Coordinates of C-alpha atoms in Angstrom, one line a residue:
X1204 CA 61.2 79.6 -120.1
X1205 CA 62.6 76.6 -121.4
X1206 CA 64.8 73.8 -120.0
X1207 CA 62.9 74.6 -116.5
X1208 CA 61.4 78.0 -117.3
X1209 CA 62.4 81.3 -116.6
X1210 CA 61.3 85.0 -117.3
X1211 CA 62.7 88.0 -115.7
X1212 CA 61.9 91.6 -116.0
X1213 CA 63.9 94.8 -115.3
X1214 CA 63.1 98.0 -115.6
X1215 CA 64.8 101.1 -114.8
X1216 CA 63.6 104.1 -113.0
X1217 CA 63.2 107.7 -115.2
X1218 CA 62.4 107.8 -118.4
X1219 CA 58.8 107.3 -119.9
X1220 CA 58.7 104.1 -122.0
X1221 CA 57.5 105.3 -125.5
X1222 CA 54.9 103.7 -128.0
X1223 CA 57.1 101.4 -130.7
X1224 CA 58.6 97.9 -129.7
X1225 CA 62.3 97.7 -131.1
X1226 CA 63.9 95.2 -129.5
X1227 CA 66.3 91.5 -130.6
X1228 CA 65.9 88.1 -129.9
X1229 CA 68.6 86.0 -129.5
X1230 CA 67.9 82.1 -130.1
X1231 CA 70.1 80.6 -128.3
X1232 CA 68.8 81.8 -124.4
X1233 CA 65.8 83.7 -125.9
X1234 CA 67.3 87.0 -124.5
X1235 CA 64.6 90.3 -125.4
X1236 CA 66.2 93.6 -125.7
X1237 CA 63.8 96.6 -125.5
X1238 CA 64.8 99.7 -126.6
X1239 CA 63.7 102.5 -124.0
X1240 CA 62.9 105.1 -126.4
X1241 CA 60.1 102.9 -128.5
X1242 CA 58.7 99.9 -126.9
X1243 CA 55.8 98.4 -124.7
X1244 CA 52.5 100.7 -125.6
X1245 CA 50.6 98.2 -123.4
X1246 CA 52.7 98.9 -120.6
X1247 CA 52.7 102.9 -121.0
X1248 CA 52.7 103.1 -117.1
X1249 CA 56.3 101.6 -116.4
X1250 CA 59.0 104.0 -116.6
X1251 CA 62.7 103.3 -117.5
X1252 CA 66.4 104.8 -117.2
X1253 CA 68.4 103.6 -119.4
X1254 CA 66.2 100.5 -120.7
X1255 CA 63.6 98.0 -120.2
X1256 CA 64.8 94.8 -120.8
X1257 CA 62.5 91.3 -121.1
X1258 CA 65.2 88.1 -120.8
X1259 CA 63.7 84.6 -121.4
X1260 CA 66.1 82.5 -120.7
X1261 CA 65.2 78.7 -121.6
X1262 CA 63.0 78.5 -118.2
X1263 CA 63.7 80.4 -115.4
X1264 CA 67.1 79.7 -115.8
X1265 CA 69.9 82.3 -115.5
X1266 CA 72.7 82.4 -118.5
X1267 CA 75.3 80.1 -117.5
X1268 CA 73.0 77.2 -116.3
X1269 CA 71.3 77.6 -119.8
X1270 CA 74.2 77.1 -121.8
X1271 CA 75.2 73.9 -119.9
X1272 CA 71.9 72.7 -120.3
X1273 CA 71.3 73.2 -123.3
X1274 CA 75.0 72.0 -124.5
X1275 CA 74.0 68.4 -123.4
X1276 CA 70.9 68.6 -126.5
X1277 CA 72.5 70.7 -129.1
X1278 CA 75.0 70.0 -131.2
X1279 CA 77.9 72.2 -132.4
X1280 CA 77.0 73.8 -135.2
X1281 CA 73.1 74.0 -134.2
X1282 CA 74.5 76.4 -131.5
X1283 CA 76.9 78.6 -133.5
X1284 CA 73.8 79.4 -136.2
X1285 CA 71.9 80.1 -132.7
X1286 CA 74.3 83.1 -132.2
X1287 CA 72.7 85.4 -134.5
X1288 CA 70.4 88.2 -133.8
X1289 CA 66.7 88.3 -135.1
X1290 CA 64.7 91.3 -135.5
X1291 CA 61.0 90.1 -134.8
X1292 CA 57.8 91.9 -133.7
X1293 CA 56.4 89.7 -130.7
X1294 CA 52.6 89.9 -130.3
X1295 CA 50.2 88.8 -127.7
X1296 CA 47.8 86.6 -129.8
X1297 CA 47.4 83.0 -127.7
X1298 CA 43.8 82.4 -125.5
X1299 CA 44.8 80.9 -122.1
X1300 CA 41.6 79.8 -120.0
X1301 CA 41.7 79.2 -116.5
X1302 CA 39.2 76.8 -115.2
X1303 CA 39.2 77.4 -111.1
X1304 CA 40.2 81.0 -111.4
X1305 CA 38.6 81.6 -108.1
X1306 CA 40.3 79.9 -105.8
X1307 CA 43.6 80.0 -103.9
X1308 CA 45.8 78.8 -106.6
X1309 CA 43.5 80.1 -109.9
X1310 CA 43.9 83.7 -108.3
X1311 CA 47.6 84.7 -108.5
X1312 CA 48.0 82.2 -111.4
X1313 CA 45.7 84.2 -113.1
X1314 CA 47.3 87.2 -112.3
X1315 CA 50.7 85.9 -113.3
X1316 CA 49.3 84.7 -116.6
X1317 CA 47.7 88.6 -117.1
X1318 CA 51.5 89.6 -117.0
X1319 CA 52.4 87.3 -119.9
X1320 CA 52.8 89.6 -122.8
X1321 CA 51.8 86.7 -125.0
X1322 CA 48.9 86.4 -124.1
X1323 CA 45.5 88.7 -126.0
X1324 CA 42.7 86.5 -123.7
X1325 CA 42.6 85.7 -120.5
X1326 CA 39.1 83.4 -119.8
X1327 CA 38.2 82.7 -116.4
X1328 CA 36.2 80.1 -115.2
X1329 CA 34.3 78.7 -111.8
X1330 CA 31.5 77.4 -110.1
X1331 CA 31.1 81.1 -108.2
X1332 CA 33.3 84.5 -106.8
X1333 CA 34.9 84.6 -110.1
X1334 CA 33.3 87.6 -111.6
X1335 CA 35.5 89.6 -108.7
X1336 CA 38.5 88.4 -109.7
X1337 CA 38.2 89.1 -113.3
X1338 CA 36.8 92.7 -112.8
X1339 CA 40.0 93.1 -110.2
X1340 CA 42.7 91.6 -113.0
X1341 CA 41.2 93.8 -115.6
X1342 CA 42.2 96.8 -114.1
X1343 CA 46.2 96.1 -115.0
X1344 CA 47.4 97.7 -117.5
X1345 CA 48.3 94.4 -119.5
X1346 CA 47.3 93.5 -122.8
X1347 CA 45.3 90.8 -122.7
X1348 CA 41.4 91.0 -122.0
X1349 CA 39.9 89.4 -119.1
X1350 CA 36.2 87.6 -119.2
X1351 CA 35.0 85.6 -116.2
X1352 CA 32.6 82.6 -117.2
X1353 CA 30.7 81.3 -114.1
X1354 CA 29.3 77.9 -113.9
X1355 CA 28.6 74.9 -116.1
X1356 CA 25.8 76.7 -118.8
X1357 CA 28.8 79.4 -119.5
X1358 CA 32.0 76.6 -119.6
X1359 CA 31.7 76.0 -123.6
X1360 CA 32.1 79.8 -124.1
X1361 CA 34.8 80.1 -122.2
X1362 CA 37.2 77.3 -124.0
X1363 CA 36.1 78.3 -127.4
X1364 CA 39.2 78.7 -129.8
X1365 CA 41.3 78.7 -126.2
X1366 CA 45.3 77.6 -126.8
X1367 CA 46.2 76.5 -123.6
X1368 CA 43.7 75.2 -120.7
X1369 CA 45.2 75.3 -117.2
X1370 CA 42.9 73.5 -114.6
X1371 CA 43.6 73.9 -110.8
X1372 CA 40.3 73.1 -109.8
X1373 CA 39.8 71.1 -107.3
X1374 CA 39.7 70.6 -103.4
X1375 CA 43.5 71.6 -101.9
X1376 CA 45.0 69.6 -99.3
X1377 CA 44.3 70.1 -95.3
X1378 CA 46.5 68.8 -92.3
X1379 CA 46.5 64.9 -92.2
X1380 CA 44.8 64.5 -95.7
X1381 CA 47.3 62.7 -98.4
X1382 CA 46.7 63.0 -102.0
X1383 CA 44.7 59.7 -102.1
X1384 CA 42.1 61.1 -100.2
X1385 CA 41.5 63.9 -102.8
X1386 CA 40.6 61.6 -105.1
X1387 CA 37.0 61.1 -105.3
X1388 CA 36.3 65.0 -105.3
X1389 CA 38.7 65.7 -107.6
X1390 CA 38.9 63.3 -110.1
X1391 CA 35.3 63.8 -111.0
X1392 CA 35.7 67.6 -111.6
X1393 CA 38.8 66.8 -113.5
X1394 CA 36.2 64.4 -115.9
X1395 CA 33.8 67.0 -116.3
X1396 CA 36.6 70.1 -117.2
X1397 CA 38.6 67.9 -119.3
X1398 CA 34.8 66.6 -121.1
X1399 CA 34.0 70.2 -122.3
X1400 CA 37.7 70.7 -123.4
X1401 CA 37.5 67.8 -125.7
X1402 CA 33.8 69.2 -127.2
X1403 CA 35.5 72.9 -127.2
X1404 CA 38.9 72.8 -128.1
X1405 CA 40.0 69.5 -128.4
X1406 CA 43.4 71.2 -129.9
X1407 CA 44.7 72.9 -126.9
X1408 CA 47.4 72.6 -125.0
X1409 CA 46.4 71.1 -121.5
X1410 CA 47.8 71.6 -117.9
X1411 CA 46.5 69.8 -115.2
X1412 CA 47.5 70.8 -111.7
X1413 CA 44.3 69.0 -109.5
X1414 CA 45.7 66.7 -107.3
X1415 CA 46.3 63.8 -107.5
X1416 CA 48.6 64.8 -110.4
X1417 CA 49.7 61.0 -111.1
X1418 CA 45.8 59.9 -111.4
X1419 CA 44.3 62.7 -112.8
X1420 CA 46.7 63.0 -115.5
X1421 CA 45.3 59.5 -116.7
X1422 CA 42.1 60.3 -116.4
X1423 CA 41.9 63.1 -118.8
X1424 CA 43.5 60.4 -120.9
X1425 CA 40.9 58.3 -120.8
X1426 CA 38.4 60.9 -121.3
X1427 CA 39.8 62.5 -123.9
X1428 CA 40.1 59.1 -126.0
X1429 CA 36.6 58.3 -125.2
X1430 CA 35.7 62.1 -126.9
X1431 CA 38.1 60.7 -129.9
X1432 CA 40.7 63.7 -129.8
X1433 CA 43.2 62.4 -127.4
X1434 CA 46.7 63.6 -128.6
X1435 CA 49.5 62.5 -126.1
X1436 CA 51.9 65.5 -127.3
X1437 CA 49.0 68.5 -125.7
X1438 CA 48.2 66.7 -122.3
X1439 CA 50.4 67.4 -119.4
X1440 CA 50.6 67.4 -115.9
X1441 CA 52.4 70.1 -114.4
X1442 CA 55.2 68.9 -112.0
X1443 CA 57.2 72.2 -112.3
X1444 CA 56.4 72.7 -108.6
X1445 CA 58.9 69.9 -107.9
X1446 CA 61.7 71.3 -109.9
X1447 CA 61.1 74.7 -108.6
X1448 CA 61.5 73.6 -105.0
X1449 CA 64.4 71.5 -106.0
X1450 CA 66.1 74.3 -107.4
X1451 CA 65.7 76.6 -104.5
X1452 CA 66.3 74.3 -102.1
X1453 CA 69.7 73.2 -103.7
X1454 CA 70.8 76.7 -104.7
X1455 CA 70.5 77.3 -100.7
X1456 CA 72.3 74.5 -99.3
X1457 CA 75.4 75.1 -101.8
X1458 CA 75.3 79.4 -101.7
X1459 CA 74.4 79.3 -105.3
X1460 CA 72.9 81.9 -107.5
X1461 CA 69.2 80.7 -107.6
X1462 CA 68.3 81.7 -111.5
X1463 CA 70.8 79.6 -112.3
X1464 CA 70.0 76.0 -110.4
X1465 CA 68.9 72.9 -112.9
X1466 CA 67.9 70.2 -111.0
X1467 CA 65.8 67.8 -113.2
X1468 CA 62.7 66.1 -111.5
X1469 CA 61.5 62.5 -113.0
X1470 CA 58.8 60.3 -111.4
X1471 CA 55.3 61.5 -110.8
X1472 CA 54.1 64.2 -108.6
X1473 CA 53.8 62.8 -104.9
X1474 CA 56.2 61.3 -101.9
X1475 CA 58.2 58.9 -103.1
X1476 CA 57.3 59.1 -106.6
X1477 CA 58.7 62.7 -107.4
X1478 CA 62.8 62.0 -107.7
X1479 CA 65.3 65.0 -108.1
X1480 CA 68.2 64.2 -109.7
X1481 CA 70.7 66.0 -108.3
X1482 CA 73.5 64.0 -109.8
X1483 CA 72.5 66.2 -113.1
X1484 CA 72.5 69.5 -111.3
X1485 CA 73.2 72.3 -113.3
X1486 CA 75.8 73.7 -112.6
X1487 CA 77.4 70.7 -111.3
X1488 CA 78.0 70.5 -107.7
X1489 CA 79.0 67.5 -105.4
X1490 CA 76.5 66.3 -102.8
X1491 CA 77.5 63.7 -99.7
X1492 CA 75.4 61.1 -99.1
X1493 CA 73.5 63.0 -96.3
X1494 CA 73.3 66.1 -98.1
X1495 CA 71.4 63.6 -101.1
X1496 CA 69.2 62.1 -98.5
X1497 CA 67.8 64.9 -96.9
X1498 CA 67.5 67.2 -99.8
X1499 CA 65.2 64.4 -101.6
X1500 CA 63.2 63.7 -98.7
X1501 CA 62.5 67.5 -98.4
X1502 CA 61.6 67.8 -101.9
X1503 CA 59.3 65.1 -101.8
X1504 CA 57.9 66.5 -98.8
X1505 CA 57.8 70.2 -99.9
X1506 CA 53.9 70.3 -100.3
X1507 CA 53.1 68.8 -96.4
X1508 CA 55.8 71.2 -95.2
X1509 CA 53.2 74.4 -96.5
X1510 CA 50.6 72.7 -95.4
X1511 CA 51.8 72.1 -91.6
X1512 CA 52.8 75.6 -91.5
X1513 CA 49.9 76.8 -92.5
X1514 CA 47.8 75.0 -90.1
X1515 CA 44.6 74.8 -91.9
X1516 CA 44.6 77.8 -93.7
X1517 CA 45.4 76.0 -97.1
X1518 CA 48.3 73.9 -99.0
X1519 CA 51.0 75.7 -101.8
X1520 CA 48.8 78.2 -103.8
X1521 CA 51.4 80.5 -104.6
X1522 CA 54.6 78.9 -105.4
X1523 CA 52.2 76.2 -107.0
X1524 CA 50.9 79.0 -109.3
X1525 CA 53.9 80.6 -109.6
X1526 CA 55.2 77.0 -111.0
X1527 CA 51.9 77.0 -113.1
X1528 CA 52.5 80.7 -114.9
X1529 CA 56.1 79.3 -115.8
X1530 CA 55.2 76.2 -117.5
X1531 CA 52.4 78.3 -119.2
X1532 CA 55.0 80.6 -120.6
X1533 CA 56.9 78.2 -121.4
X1534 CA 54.0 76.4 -123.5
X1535 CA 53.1 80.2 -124.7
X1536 CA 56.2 80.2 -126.2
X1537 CA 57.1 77.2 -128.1
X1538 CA 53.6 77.9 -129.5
X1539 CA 54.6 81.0 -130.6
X1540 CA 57.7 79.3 -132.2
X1541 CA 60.7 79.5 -129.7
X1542 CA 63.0 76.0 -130.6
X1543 CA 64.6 76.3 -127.3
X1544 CA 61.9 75.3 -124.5
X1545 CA 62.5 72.9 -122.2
X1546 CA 61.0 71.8 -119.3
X1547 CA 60.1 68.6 -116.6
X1548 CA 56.2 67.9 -117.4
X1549 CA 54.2 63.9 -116.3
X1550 CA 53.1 63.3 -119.9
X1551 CA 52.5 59.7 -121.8
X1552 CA 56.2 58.3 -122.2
X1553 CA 57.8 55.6 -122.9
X1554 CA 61.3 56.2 -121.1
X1555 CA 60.3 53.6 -119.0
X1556 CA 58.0 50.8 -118.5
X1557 CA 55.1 53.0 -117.1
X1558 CA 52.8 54.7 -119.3
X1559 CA 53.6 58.1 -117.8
X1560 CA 56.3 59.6 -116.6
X1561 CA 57.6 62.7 -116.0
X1562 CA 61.1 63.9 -117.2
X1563 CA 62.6 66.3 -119.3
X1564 CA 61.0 66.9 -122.2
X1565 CA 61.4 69.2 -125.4
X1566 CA 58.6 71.7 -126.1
X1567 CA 57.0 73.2 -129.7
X1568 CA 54.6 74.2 -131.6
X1569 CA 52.5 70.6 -131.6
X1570 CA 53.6 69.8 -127.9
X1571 CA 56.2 67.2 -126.8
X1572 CA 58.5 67.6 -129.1
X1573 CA 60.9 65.3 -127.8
X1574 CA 61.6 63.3 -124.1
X1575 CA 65.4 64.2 -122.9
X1576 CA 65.9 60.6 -122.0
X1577 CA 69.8 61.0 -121.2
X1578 CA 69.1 62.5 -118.2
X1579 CA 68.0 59.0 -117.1
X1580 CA 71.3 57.2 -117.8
X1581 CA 74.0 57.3 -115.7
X1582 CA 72.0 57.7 -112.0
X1583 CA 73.7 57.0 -108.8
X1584 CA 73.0 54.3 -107.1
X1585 CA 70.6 56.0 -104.7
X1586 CA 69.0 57.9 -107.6
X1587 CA 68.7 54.3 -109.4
X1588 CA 67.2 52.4 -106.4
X1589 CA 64.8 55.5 -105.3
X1590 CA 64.0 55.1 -109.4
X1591 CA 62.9 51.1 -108.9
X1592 CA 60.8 52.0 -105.8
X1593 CA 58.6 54.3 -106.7
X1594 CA 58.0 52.7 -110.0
X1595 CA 54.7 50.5 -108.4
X1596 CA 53.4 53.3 -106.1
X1597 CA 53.4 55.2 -109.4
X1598 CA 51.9 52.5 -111.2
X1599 CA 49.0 51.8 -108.7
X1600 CA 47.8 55.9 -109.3
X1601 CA 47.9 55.6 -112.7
X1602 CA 45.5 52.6 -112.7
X1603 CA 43.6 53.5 -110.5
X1604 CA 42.7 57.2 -112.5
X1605 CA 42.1 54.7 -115.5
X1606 CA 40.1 52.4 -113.3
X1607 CA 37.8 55.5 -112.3
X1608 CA 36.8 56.8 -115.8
X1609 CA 36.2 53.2 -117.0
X1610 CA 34.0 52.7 -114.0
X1611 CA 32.2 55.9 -114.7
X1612 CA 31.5 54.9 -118.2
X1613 CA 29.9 51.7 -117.1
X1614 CA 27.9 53.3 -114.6
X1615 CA 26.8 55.6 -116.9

């Protein structure tokens, strides 16, 4: 899943899948071929036709959108030596801990991440209910192992030696509630989860998806450089949501093949502050003004468009954790050594005068690899005003997630 993330599966219909993985990687649009006769032990129960096939394209992008994509990063001849084939023997090995497994978008993230065939442990954490929803996940016939860790005496066990720490915990959004007022509730459990991940595994990769993504994100800053193991490259707030809907909602208004819509999202991750760029739509299309206006308002709106319709019964679990499972893959896989992952993340960055900012960025094995700043030159002139105003809403949630955990500390 790179560029902005992407798995698919296919299997076919007949033939038992047998017990040896033979299979080729080709860099370029990490494409995994699985030969039918020898592959997938793990997955003895799927059965196949002709073949099983596992494509990763750079992030949930089809073929053609990757290659454009990627054209605009790689040079020449990097991209002919990508055209060889690799023979390589993939292995789930990476720890991935959940911390508020139990709840509506921890569930079918969790599951999602049980799919990954990267992953060897699966560690699920929450205040109650989550023992259920381990013993449920542990019944699919995926490799990794599942182990639920309830409440704050069991929260060190489950982060120890963990890779990647997703945290959705938090309150979700309800009719007439903004993201501001989320804030109290959730930017304290945010402190605590992101405390214990500093004294646990202060190396990990770290996705935060509690709202309010543009404060919270700072927060965990601030707490991890209080704990002294704050590395800007492994903390990320995960904006994929926004790209996702961008991508779905563009691929609908212009008939286009969905896998493969680009739209790169920059800002932050609320209202104003989330901007798609659909000037750099991949592949290119044309827009009219109208067509720009109302597809960025909708975007930015996406989140209280779930919520209205659901009328109380909860705000955008699944496509949120379906966002979440992609930019874990994607993370899953430039730790495991992929050079071709890309997606849009709100990270530390100095692309503009804020100190976070979310935009395209390069993924490996340390974390940010490198911020695709290009894609913010050369903006319309809507894209370039709607840029400059929601630069100080931005600003004003990033200080005031700073403002909290400085509080805290003299409280404390």
């Amino acid at each position: 899943m790179a560029a902005t993330s992407a798995t698919t599966f296919s299997v076919g219909s007949t033939a038992s899948a047998g017990s040896k993985i033979g299979h080729v990687i080709q860099s370029k649009a990490f494409s995994i071929k699985f030969n039918p006769k020898n592959h997938l032990r793990s997955f003895s129960g799927l059965k196949a036709a002709n073949s099983v096939s596992c494509e990763s394209e750079s992030s949930f992008l089809g073929s053609e959108s990757s290659k454009a994509l990627k054209s605009s990063y790689v040079t020449k001849a990097q991209k002919e030596s990508q055209r060889s084939y690799t023979s390589v023997q993939p292995q789930a090995s990476y720890k991935v801990a959940i911390l508020g497994a139990s709840g509506g978008i921890g569930q079918p993230l969790a599951l999602l991440v049980k799919m990954s065939p990267l992953v060897s442990a699966l560690n699920l954490y929450d205040i109650a209910n989550v023992n259920g929803v381990a013993a449920d996940l542990s019944h699919c016939n995926t490799p990794s192992q599942v182990t639920a860790f309830t409440g704050a005496s069991e929260l060190a066990n489950c982060l120890k030696d963990v890779n990647v720490v997703v945290i959705p915990a938090g309150v979700p959004r309800k009719p007439g509630m903004t993201r501001d007022d989320l804030f109290n509730i959730n930017a304290n459990i945010v402190k605590t989860l992101v405390e214990a991940v500093a004294d646990n595994c202060p190396d990990a990769f770290i996705h935060i998806i509690s709202n309010p993504v543009n404060s919270t994100v700072p927060i965990a800053a601030e707490v991890l450089k209080k704990k002294g193991v704050y590395d800007p490259k492994k903390l990320f707030g995960v904006t994929t949501l926004d790209v996702v809907r961008a991508n779905t909602f563009v691929a609908q208004k212009k008939n286009l093949k969905l896998i493969d819509v680009d739209v790169p999202v920059i800002g932050g991750h609320a209202g104003i502050t989330i901007l798609p760029l659909l000037s750099k739509t991949k592949p290119s299309v044309s827009f009219t003004d109208e067509e720009v206006e109302k597809l960025t308002v909708r975007i930015q709106n996406a989140g209280t468009e779930v919520v209205e319709a659901k009328a109380g019964a909860g705000s955008a679990t699944l496509s949120m954790a379906y966002a979440a499972a992609r930019f874990v893959e994607s993370s899953l896989r430039a730790l495991d050594g992929d050079s071709d992952v890309y997606e849009c993340s709100y990270i530390q960055s100095d692309v503009t005068e804020l100190p976070f900012f979310a935009s395209r960025i390069k993924l490996g094995k340390n974390g940010v690899e490198a911020v695709i700043s290009s894609e913010l030159e050369g903006l319309t002139e809507y894209e370039q005003k709607a840029l400059e105003a929601l630069k100080p809403e931005l600003k004003a949630s990033i200080e005031k997630g700073v403002a909290f955990v400085q509080k805290e500390s003299v409280t404390a």
